Amino acid sequence: FIPFAYAIRLISLGAYMLAEIPFREFRKDQGMHGVQLLVALATVGIALAGAALFPDHRVAWLHSYFMVGLTGIIFLVSIRVVFGHSGRPDLIRKSVKLFAWIIGALACGAATRIYADFNLTHQVSHYLYASAIWLACGAIWMTYVAPKTKSPQPARPKPS
């Protein structure tokens, strides 16, 4: 029953992506955050497929869902919201390479977490690697994005 439930979720995600994402509109000259969002969504699909194919290891596969999929989507959407609303849209384009590395690092962290459940002799060390990578990515987000959540102070009028 569990593999079937995850397969239905995967099919639903695929149908949603095909119906709602304008794949033909992605261009390299428009920046890569859209492609990064697709990668994050794809890892959700990979996680659901892994949970369907390996139901005994579904918790490990769902770490891809949470570590890369949801965390990556939250990071990428927050970039646009924070930088856009704080009057710093120039930082959106400047953040592309940094967050490509972050999505890649999150994917590596998820992979090492999944591998940990298949190689029990190194399980604890791989858990630690995965959590350290996730914490490092969160720290980068906190350093790079969170300080921009404050709106700029309005200019004070000069005394006459």
PDB file of N, CA, C and O in Angstrom, residues 97-157:
ATOM      1  N   LYS A  97      24.582  32.349  -8.681  1.00  0.00           N
ATOM      2  CA  LYS A  97      25.676  31.378  -8.541  1.00  0.00           C
ATOM      3  C   LYS A  97      25.760  30.836  -7.116  1.00  0.00           C
ATOM      4  O   LYS A  97      25.949  29.642  -6.914  1.00  0.00           O
ATOM      5  N   LEU A  98      25.621  31.721  -6.142  1.00  0.00           N
ATOM      6  CA  LEU A  98      25.684  31.293  -4.743  1.00  0.00           C
ATOM      7  C   LEU A  98      24.619  30.248  -4.451  1.00  0.00           C
ATOM      8  O   LEU A  98      24.904  29.202  -3.862  1.00  0.00           O
ATOM      9  N   PHE A  99      23.388  30.505  -4.903  1.00  0.00           N
ATOM     10  CA  PHE A  99      22.329  29.561  -4.580  1.00  0.00           C
ATOM     11  C   PHE A  99      22.331  28.336  -5.486  1.00  0.00           C
ATOM     12  O   PHE A  99      21.741  27.315  -5.129  1.00  0.00           O
ATOM     13  N   ALA A 100      23.019  28.388  -6.605  1.00  0.00           N
ATOM     14  CA  ALA A 100      23.251  27.158  -7.368  1.00  0.00           C
ATOM     15  C   ALA A 100      24.152  26.237  -6.559  1.00  0.00           C
ATOM     16  O   ALA A 100      23.918  25.027  -6.470  1.00  0.00           O
ATOM     17  N   TRP A 101      25.176  26.817  -5.923  1.00  0.00           N
ATOM     18  CA  TRP A 101      26.056  26.030  -5.051  1.00  0.00           C
ATOM     19  C   TRP A 101      25.279  25.502  -3.853  1.00  0.00           C
ATOM     20  O   TRP A 101      25.496  24.367  -3.413  1.00  0.00           O
ATOM     21  N   ILE A 102      24.388  26.308  -3.308  1.00  0.00           N
ATOM     22  CA  ILE A 102      23.616  25.866  -2.144  1.00  0.00           C
ATOM     23  C   ILE A 102      22.697  24.705  -2.517  1.00  0.00           C
ATOM     24  O   ILE A 102      22.621  23.707  -1.784  1.00  0.00           O
ATOM     25  N   ILE A 103      22.010  24.807  -3.647  1.00  0.00           N
ATOM     26  CA  ILE A 103      21.141  23.702  -4.085  1.00  0.00           C
ATOM     27  C   ILE A 103      21.983  22.447  -4.318  1.00  0.00           C
ATOM     28  O   ILE A 103      21.597  21.342  -3.941  1.00  0.00           O
ATOM     29  N   GLY A 104      23.150  22.613  -4.917  1.00  0.00           N
ATOM     30  CA  GLY A 104      24.051  21.474  -5.117  1.00  0.00           C
ATOM     31  C   GLY A 104      24.520  20.870  -3.809  1.00  0.00           C
ATOM     32  O   GLY A 104      24.573  19.640  -3.655  1.00  0.00           O
ATOM     33  N   ALA A 105      24.860  21.730  -2.858  1.00  0.00           N
ATOM     34  CA  ALA A 105      25.298  21.235  -1.545  1.00  0.00           C
ATOM     35  C   ALA A 105      24.158  20.518  -0.833  1.00  0.00           C
ATOM     36  O   ALA A 105      24.374  19.455  -0.220  1.00  0.00           O
ATOM     37  N   LEU A 106      22.948  21.065  -0.917  1.00  0.00           N
ATOM     38  CA  LEU A 106      21.800  20.388  -0.310  1.00  0.00           C
ATOM     39  C   LEU A 106      21.565  19.027  -0.959  1.00  0.00           C
ATOM     40  O   LEU A 106      21.239  18.049  -0.271  1.00  0.00           O
ATOM     41  N   ALA A 107      21.742  18.951  -2.272  1.00  0.00           N
ATOM     42  CA  ALA A 107      21.586  17.666  -2.972  1.00  0.00           C
ATOM     43  C   ALA A 107      22.641  16.660  -2.502  1.00  0.00           C
ATOM     44  O   ALA A 107      22.336  15.476  -2.299  1.00  0.00           O
ATOM     45  N   CYS A 108      23.871  17.127  -2.312  1.00  0.00           N
ATOM     46  CA  CYS A 108      24.920  16.240  -1.789  1.00  0.00           C
ATOM     47  C   CYS A 108      24.591  15.786  -0.371  1.00  0.00           C
ATOM     48  O   CYS A 108      24.801  14.621  -0.017  1.00  0.00           O
ATOM     49  N   GLY A 109      24.074  16.701   0.437  1.00  0.00           N
ATOM     50  CA  GLY A 109      23.681  16.346   1.801  1.00  0.00           C
ATOM     51  C   GLY A 109      22.560  15.314   1.822  1.00  0.00           C
ATOM     52  O   GLY A 109      22.591  14.361   2.605  1.00  0.00           O
ATOM     53  N   ALA A 110      21.593  15.496   0.934  1.00  0.00           N
ATOM     54  CA  ALA A 110      20.500  14.523   0.854  1.00  0.00           C
ATOM     55  C   ALA A 110      21.018  13.173   0.366  1.00  0.00           C
ATOM     56  O   ALA A 110      20.601  12.121   0.868  1.00  0.00           O
ATOM     57  N   ALA A 111      21.933  13.203  -0.595  1.00  0.00           N
ATOM     58  CA  ALA A 111      22.493  11.942  -1.105  1.00  0.00           C
ATOM     59  C   ALA A 111      23.250  11.198  -0.017  1.00  0.00           C
ATOM     60  O   ALA A 111      23.123   9.973   0.117  1.00  0.00           O
ATOM     61  N   THR A 112      24.033  11.920   0.770  1.00  0.00           N
ATOM     62  CA  THR A 112      24.775  11.239   1.840  1.00  0.00           C
ATOM     63  C   THR A 112      23.822  10.725   2.918  1.00  0.00           C
ATOM     64  O   THR A 112      24.060   9.683   3.511  1.00  0.00           O
ATOM     65  N   ARG A 113      22.713  11.438   3.137  1.00  0.00           N
ATOM     66  CA  ARG A 113      21.717  10.963   4.109  1.00  0.00           C
ATOM     67  C   ARG A 113      21.034   9.699   3.606  1.00  0.00           C
ATOM     68  O   ARG A 113      20.801   8.757   4.359  1.00  0.00           O
ATOM     69  N   ILE A 114      20.709   9.654   2.332  1.00  0.00           N
ATOM     70  CA  ILE A 114      20.083   8.459   1.758  1.00  0.00           C
ATOM     71  C   ILE A 114      21.064   7.294   1.793  1.00  0.00           C
ATOM     72  O   ILE A 114      20.708   6.176   2.199  1.00  0.00           O
ATOM     73  N   TYR A 115      22.305   7.546   1.421  1.00  0.00           N
ATOM     74  CA  TYR A 115      23.334   6.509   1.424  1.00  0.00           C
ATOM     75  C   TYR A 115      23.517   5.920   2.820  1.00  0.00           C
ATOM     76  O   TYR A 115      23.791   4.725   2.964  1.00  0.00           O
ATOM     77  N   ALA A 116      23.353   6.748   3.839  1.00  0.00           N
ATOM     78  CA  ALA A 116      23.552   6.286   5.220  1.00  0.00           C
ATOM     79  C   ALA A 116      22.639   5.116   5.573  1.00  0.00           C
ATOM     80  O   ALA A 116      23.045   4.214   6.310  1.00  0.00           O
ATOM     81  N   ASP A 117      21.428   5.123   5.060  1.00  0.00           N
ATOM     82  CA  ASP A 117      20.503   4.028   5.380  1.00  0.00           C
ATOM     83  C   ASP A 117      20.807   2.754   4.603  1.00  0.00           C
ATOM     84  O   ASP A 117      20.310   1.690   4.946  1.00  0.00           O
ATOM     85  N   PHE A 118      21.603   2.853   3.561  1.00  0.00           N
ATOM     86  CA  PHE A 118      21.976   1.678   2.794  1.00  0.00           C
ATOM     87  C   PHE A 118      23.347   1.144   3.200  1.00  0.00           C
ATOM     88  O   PHE A 118      23.714   0.048   2.820  1.00  0.00           O
ATOM     89  N   ASN A 119      24.119   1.914   3.933  1.00  0.00           N
ATOM     90  CA  ASN A 119      25.439   1.498   4.402  1.00  0.00           C
ATOM     91  C   ASN A 119      25.500   1.754   5.906  1.00  0.00           C
ATOM     92  O   ASN A 119      25.931   2.819   6.344  1.00  0.00           O
ATOM     93  N   LEU A 120      25.071   0.777   6.670  1.00  0.00           N
ATOM     94  CA  LEU A 120      24.930   0.956   8.109  1.00  0.00           C
ATOM     95  C   LEU A 120      26.253   1.113   8.847  1.00  0.00           C
ATOM     96  O   LEU A 120      26.286   1.658   9.948  1.00  0.00           O
ATOM     97  N   THR A 121      27.358   0.678   8.255  1.00  0.00           N
ATOM     98  CA  THR A 121      28.639   0.810   8.953  1.00  0.00           C
ATOM     99  C   THR A 121      29.088   2.272   9.057  1.00  0.00           C
ATOM    100  O   THR A 121      29.853   2.607   9.954  1.00  0.00           O
ATOM    101  N   HIS A 122      28.633   3.116   8.149  1.00  0.00           N
ATOM    102  CA  HIS A 122      29.000   4.534   8.176  1.00  0.00           C
ATOM    103  C   HIS A 122      27.788   5.434   8.421  1.00  0.00           C
ATOM    104  O   HIS A 122      27.822   6.626   8.103  1.00  0.00           O
ATOM    105  N   GLN A 123      26.739   4.877   8.964  1.00  0.00           N
ATOM    106  CA  GLN A 123      25.476   5.599   9.078  1.00  0.00           C
ATOM    107  C   GLN A 123      25.588   6.894   9.884  1.00  0.00           C
ATOM    108  O   GLN A 123      25.165   7.951   9.431  1.00  0.00           O
ATOM    109  N   VAL A 124      26.164   6.818  11.068  1.00  0.00           N
ATOM    110  CA  VAL A 124      26.214   8.000  11.935  1.00  0.00           C
ATOM    111  C   VAL A 124      27.052   9.107  11.310  1.00  0.00           C
ATOM    112  O   VAL A 124      26.657  10.278  11.323  1.00  0.00           O
ATOM    113  N   SER A 125      28.183   8.761  10.731  1.00  0.00           N
ATOM    114  CA  SER A 125      29.017   9.799  10.123  1.00  0.00           C
ATOM    115  C   SER A 125      28.287  10.471   8.964  1.00  0.00           C
ATOM    116  O   SER A 125      28.367  11.691   8.793  1.00  0.00           O
ATOM    117  N   HIS A 126      27.539   9.706   8.172  1.00  0.00           N
ATOM    118  CA  HIS A 126      26.797  10.297   7.062  1.00  0.00           C
ATOM    119  C   HIS A 126      25.632  11.150   7.561  1.00  0.00           C
ATOM    120  O   HIS A 126      25.302  12.161   6.939  1.00  0.00           O
ATOM    121  N   TYR A 127      25.023  10.755   8.655  1.00  0.00           N
ATOM    122  CA  TYR A 127      24.001  11.618   9.267  1.00  0.00           C
ATOM    123  C   TYR A 127      24.618  12.953   9.652  1.00  0.00           C
ATOM    124  O   TYR A 127      24.034  14.011   9.452  1.00  0.00           O
ATOM    125  N   LEU A 128      25.805  12.904  10.236  1.00  0.00           N
ATOM    126  CA  LEU A 128      26.483  14.130  10.658  1.00  0.00           C
ATOM    127  C   LEU A 128      26.868  14.997   9.457  1.00  0.00           C
ATOM    128  O   LEU A 128      26.718  16.220   9.501  1.00  0.00           O
ATOM    129  N   TYR A 129      27.359  14.376   8.382  1.00  0.00           N
ATOM    130  CA  TYR A 129      27.697  15.140   7.179  1.00  0.00           C
ATOM    131  C   TYR A 129      26.457  15.846   6.628  1.00  0.00           C
ATOM    132  O   TYR A 129      26.509  17.028   6.289  1.00  0.00           O
ATOM    133  N   ALA A 130      25.371  15.097   6.527  1.00  0.00           N
ATOM    134  CA  ALA A 130      24.144  15.666   5.964  1.00  0.00           C
ATOM    135  C   ALA A 130      23.632  16.827   6.810  1.00  0.00           C
ATOM    136  O   ALA A 130      23.246  17.873   6.275  1.00  0.00           O
ATOM    137  N   SER A 131      23.644  16.659   8.125  1.00  0.00           N
ATOM    138  CA  SER A 131      23.154  17.743   8.976  1.00  0.00           C
ATOM    139  C   SER A 131      24.097  18.938   8.953  1.00  0.00           C
ATOM    140  O   SER A 131      23.648  20.091   8.948  1.00  0.00           O
ATOM    141  N   ALA A 132      25.398  18.700   8.870  1.00  0.00           N
ATOM    142  CA  ALA A 132      26.360  19.813   8.801  1.00  0.00           C
ATOM    143  C   ALA A 132      26.183  20.596   7.502  1.00  0.00           C
ATOM    144  O   ALA A 132      26.235  21.842   7.516  1.00  0.00           O
ATOM    145  N   ILE A 133      25.940  19.901   6.408  1.00  0.00           N
ATOM    146  CA  ILE A 133      25.711  20.584   5.134  1.00  0.00           C
ATOM    147  C   ILE A 133      24.446  21.421   5.213  1.00  0.00           C
ATOM    148  O   ILE A 133      24.423  22.582   4.788  1.00  0.00           O
ATOM    149  N   TRP A 134      23.382  20.855   5.747  1.00  0.00           N
ATOM    150  CA  TRP A 134      22.121  21.600   5.852  1.00  0.00           C
ATOM    151  C   TRP A 134      22.299  22.823   6.743  1.00  0.00           C
ATOM    152  O   TRP A 134      21.835  23.916   6.402  1.00  0.00           O
ATOM    153  N   LEU A 135      22.982  22.669   7.872  1.00  0.00           N
ATOM    154  CA  LEU A 135      23.218  23.801   8.766  1.00  0.00           C
ATOM    155  C   LEU A 135      24.080  24.866   8.098  1.00  0.00           C
ATOM    156  O   LEU A 135      23.835  26.075   8.252  1.00  0.00           O
ATOM    157  N   ALA A 136      25.095  24.460   7.344  1.00  0.00           N
ATOM    158  CA  ALA A 136      25.946  25.428   6.639  1.00  0.00           C
ATOM    159  C   ALA A 136      25.133  26.212   5.605  1.00  0.00           C
ATOM    160  O   ALA A 136      25.287  27.436   5.495  1.00  0.00           O
ATOM    161  N   CYS A 137      24.276  25.528   4.881  1.00  0.00           N
ATOM    162  CA  CYS A 137      23.430  26.219   3.898  1.00  0.00           C
ATOM    163  C   CYS A 137      22.479  27.196   4.587  1.00  0.00           C
ATOM    164  O   CYS A 137      22.264  28.311   4.100  1.00  0.00           O
ATOM    165  N   GLY A 138      21.924  26.787   5.708  1.00  0.00           N
ATOM    166  CA  GLY A 138      21.064  27.689   6.475  1.00  0.00           C
ATOM    167  C   GLY A 138      21.826  28.900   6.986  1.00  0.00           C
ATOM    168  O   GLY A 138      21.322  30.024   6.971  1.00  0.00           O
ATOM    169  N   ALA A 139      23.061  28.686   7.415  1.00  0.00           N
ATOM    170  CA  ALA A 139      23.888  29.792   7.904  1.00  0.00           C
ATOM    171  C   ALA A 139      24.218  30.768   6.772  1.00  0.00           C
ATOM    172  O   ALA A 139      24.203  31.988   6.976  1.00  0.00           O
ATOM    173  N   ILE A 140      24.470  30.245   5.591  1.00  0.00           N
ATOM    174  CA  ILE A 140      24.724  31.112   4.436  1.00  0.00           C
ATOM    175  C   ILE A 140      23.481  31.933   4.129  1.00  0.00           C
ATOM    176  O   ILE A 140      23.559  33.137   3.885  1.00  0.00           O
ATOM    177  N   TRP A 141      22.321  31.289   4.131  1.00  0.00           N
ATOM    178  CA  TRP A 141      21.071  32.020   3.892  1.00  0.00           C
ATOM    179  C   TRP A 141      20.889  33.106   4.946  1.00  0.00           C
ATOM    180  O   TRP A 141      20.557  34.252   4.619  1.00  0.00           O
ATOM    181  N   MET A 142      21.127  32.750   6.209  1.00  0.00           N
ATOM    182  CA  MET A 142      20.967  33.737   7.287  1.00  0.00           C
ATOM    183  C   MET A 142      21.927  34.911   7.111  1.00  0.00           C
ATOM    184  O   MET A 142      21.582  36.050   7.408  1.00  0.00           O
ATOM    185  N   THR A 143      23.127  34.650   6.647  1.00  0.00           N
ATOM    186  CA  THR A 143      24.126  35.704   6.473  1.00  0.00           C
ATOM    187  C   THR A 143      23.828  36.566   5.247  1.00  0.00           C
ATOM    188  O   THR A 143      23.976  37.776   5.291  1.00  0.00           O
ATOM    189  N   TYR A 144      23.387  35.931   4.172  1.00  0.00           N
ATOM    190  CA  TYR A 144      23.230  36.632   2.904  1.00  0.00           C
ATOM    191  C   TYR A 144      21.843  37.258   2.735  1.00  0.00           C
ATOM    192  O   TYR A 144      21.727  38.358   2.197  1.00  0.00           O
ATOM    193  N   VAL A 145      20.784  36.570   3.171  1.00  0.00           N
ATOM    194  CA  VAL A 145      19.425  37.023   2.890  1.00  0.00           C
ATOM    195  C   VAL A 145      18.753  37.669   4.099  1.00  0.00           C
ATOM    196  O   VAL A 145      18.149  38.728   3.977  1.00  0.00           O
ATOM    197  N   ALA A 146      18.843  37.035   5.249  1.00  0.00           N
ATOM    198  CA  ALA A 146      18.088  37.506   6.416  1.00  0.00           C
ATOM    199  C   ALA A 146      18.352  38.975   6.780  1.00  0.00           C
ATOM    200  O   ALA A 146      17.403  39.683   7.128  1.00  0.00           O
ATOM    201  N   PRO A 147      19.584  39.474   6.710  1.00  0.00           N
ATOM    202  CA  PRO A 147      19.786  40.885   7.065  1.00  0.00           C
ATOM    203  C   PRO A 147      19.030  41.863   6.150  1.00  0.00           C
ATOM    204  O   PRO A 147      18.760  42.984   6.543  1.00  0.00           O
ATOM    205  N   LYS A 148      18.678  41.419   4.946  1.00  0.00           N
ATOM    206  CA  LYS A 148      17.980  42.307   4.007  1.00  0.00           C
ATOM    207  C   LYS A 148      16.474  42.340   4.273  1.00  0.00           C
ATOM    208  O   LYS A 148      15.748  43.008   3.556  1.00  0.00           O
ATOM    209  N   THR A 149      15.987  41.629   5.296  1.00  0.00           N
ATOM    210  CA  THR A 149      14.555  41.646   5.579  1.00  0.00           C
ATOM    211  C   THR A 149      14.114  42.960   6.198  1.00  0.00           C
ATOM    212  O   THR A 149      12.930  43.266   6.198  1.00  0.00           O
ATOM    213  N   LYS A 150      15.056  43.714   6.722  1.00  0.00           N
ATOM    214  CA  LYS A 150      14.722  45.028   7.260  1.00  0.00           C
ATOM    215  C   LYS A 150      14.526  45.986   6.099  1.00  0.00           C
ATOM    216  O   LYS A 150      15.349  46.060   5.193  1.00  0.00           O
ATOM    217  N   SER A 151      13.444  46.735   6.156  1.00  0.00           N
ATOM    218  CA  SER A 151      13.234  47.721   5.095  1.00  0.00           C
ATOM    219  C   SER A 151      14.166  48.901   5.334  1.00  0.00           C
ATOM    220  O   SER A 151      14.496  49.216   6.476  1.00  0.00           O
ATOM    221  N   PRO A 152      14.609  49.519   4.266  1.00  0.00           N
ATOM    222  CA  PRO A 152      15.534  50.636   4.440  1.00  0.00           C
ATOM    223  C   PRO A 152      14.874  51.772   5.223  1.00  0.00           C
ATOM    224  O   PRO A 152      13.684  52.024   5.078  1.00  0.00           O
ATOM    225  N   GLN A 153      15.662  52.439   6.039  1.00  0.00           N
ATOM    226  CA  GLN A 153      15.150  53.562   6.818  1.00  0.00           C
ATOM    227  C   GLN A 153      14.900  54.733   5.880  1.00  0.00           C
ATOM    228  O   GLN A 153      15.727  55.051   5.038  1.00  0.00           O
ATOM    229  N   PRO A 154      13.760  55.403   6.041  1.00  0.00           N
ATOM    230  CA  PRO A 154      13.504  56.570   5.199  1.00  0.00           C
ATOM    231  C   PRO A 154      14.483  57.697   5.548  1.00  0.00           C
ATOM    232  O   PRO A 154      14.937  57.798   6.687  1.00  0.00           O
ATOM    233  N   ALA A 155      14.802  58.470   4.541  1.00  0.00           N
ATOM    234  CA  ALA A 155      15.731  59.584   4.763  1.00  0.00           C
ATOM    235  C   ALA A 155      15.092  60.625   5.675  1.00  0.00           C
ATOM    236  O   ALA A 155      13.913  60.960   5.514  1.00  0.00           O
ATOM    237  N   ARG A 156      15.845  61.077   6.630  1.00  0.00           N
ATOM    238  CA  ARG A 156      15.339  62.095   7.537  1.00  0.00           C
ATOM    239  C   ARG A 156      15.450  63.460   6.869  1.00  0.00           C
ATOM    240  O   ARG A 156      16.452  63.765   6.228  1.00  0.00           O
ATOM    241  N   PRO A 157      14.433  64.271   7.079  1.00  0.00           N
ATOM    242  CA  PRO A 157      14.513  65.622   6.482  1.00  0.00           C
ATOM    243  C   PRO A 157      15.607  66.437   7.160  1.00  0.00           C
ATOM    244  O   PRO A 157      15.837  66.324   8.360  1.00  0.00           O
TER     245      PRO A 157
END
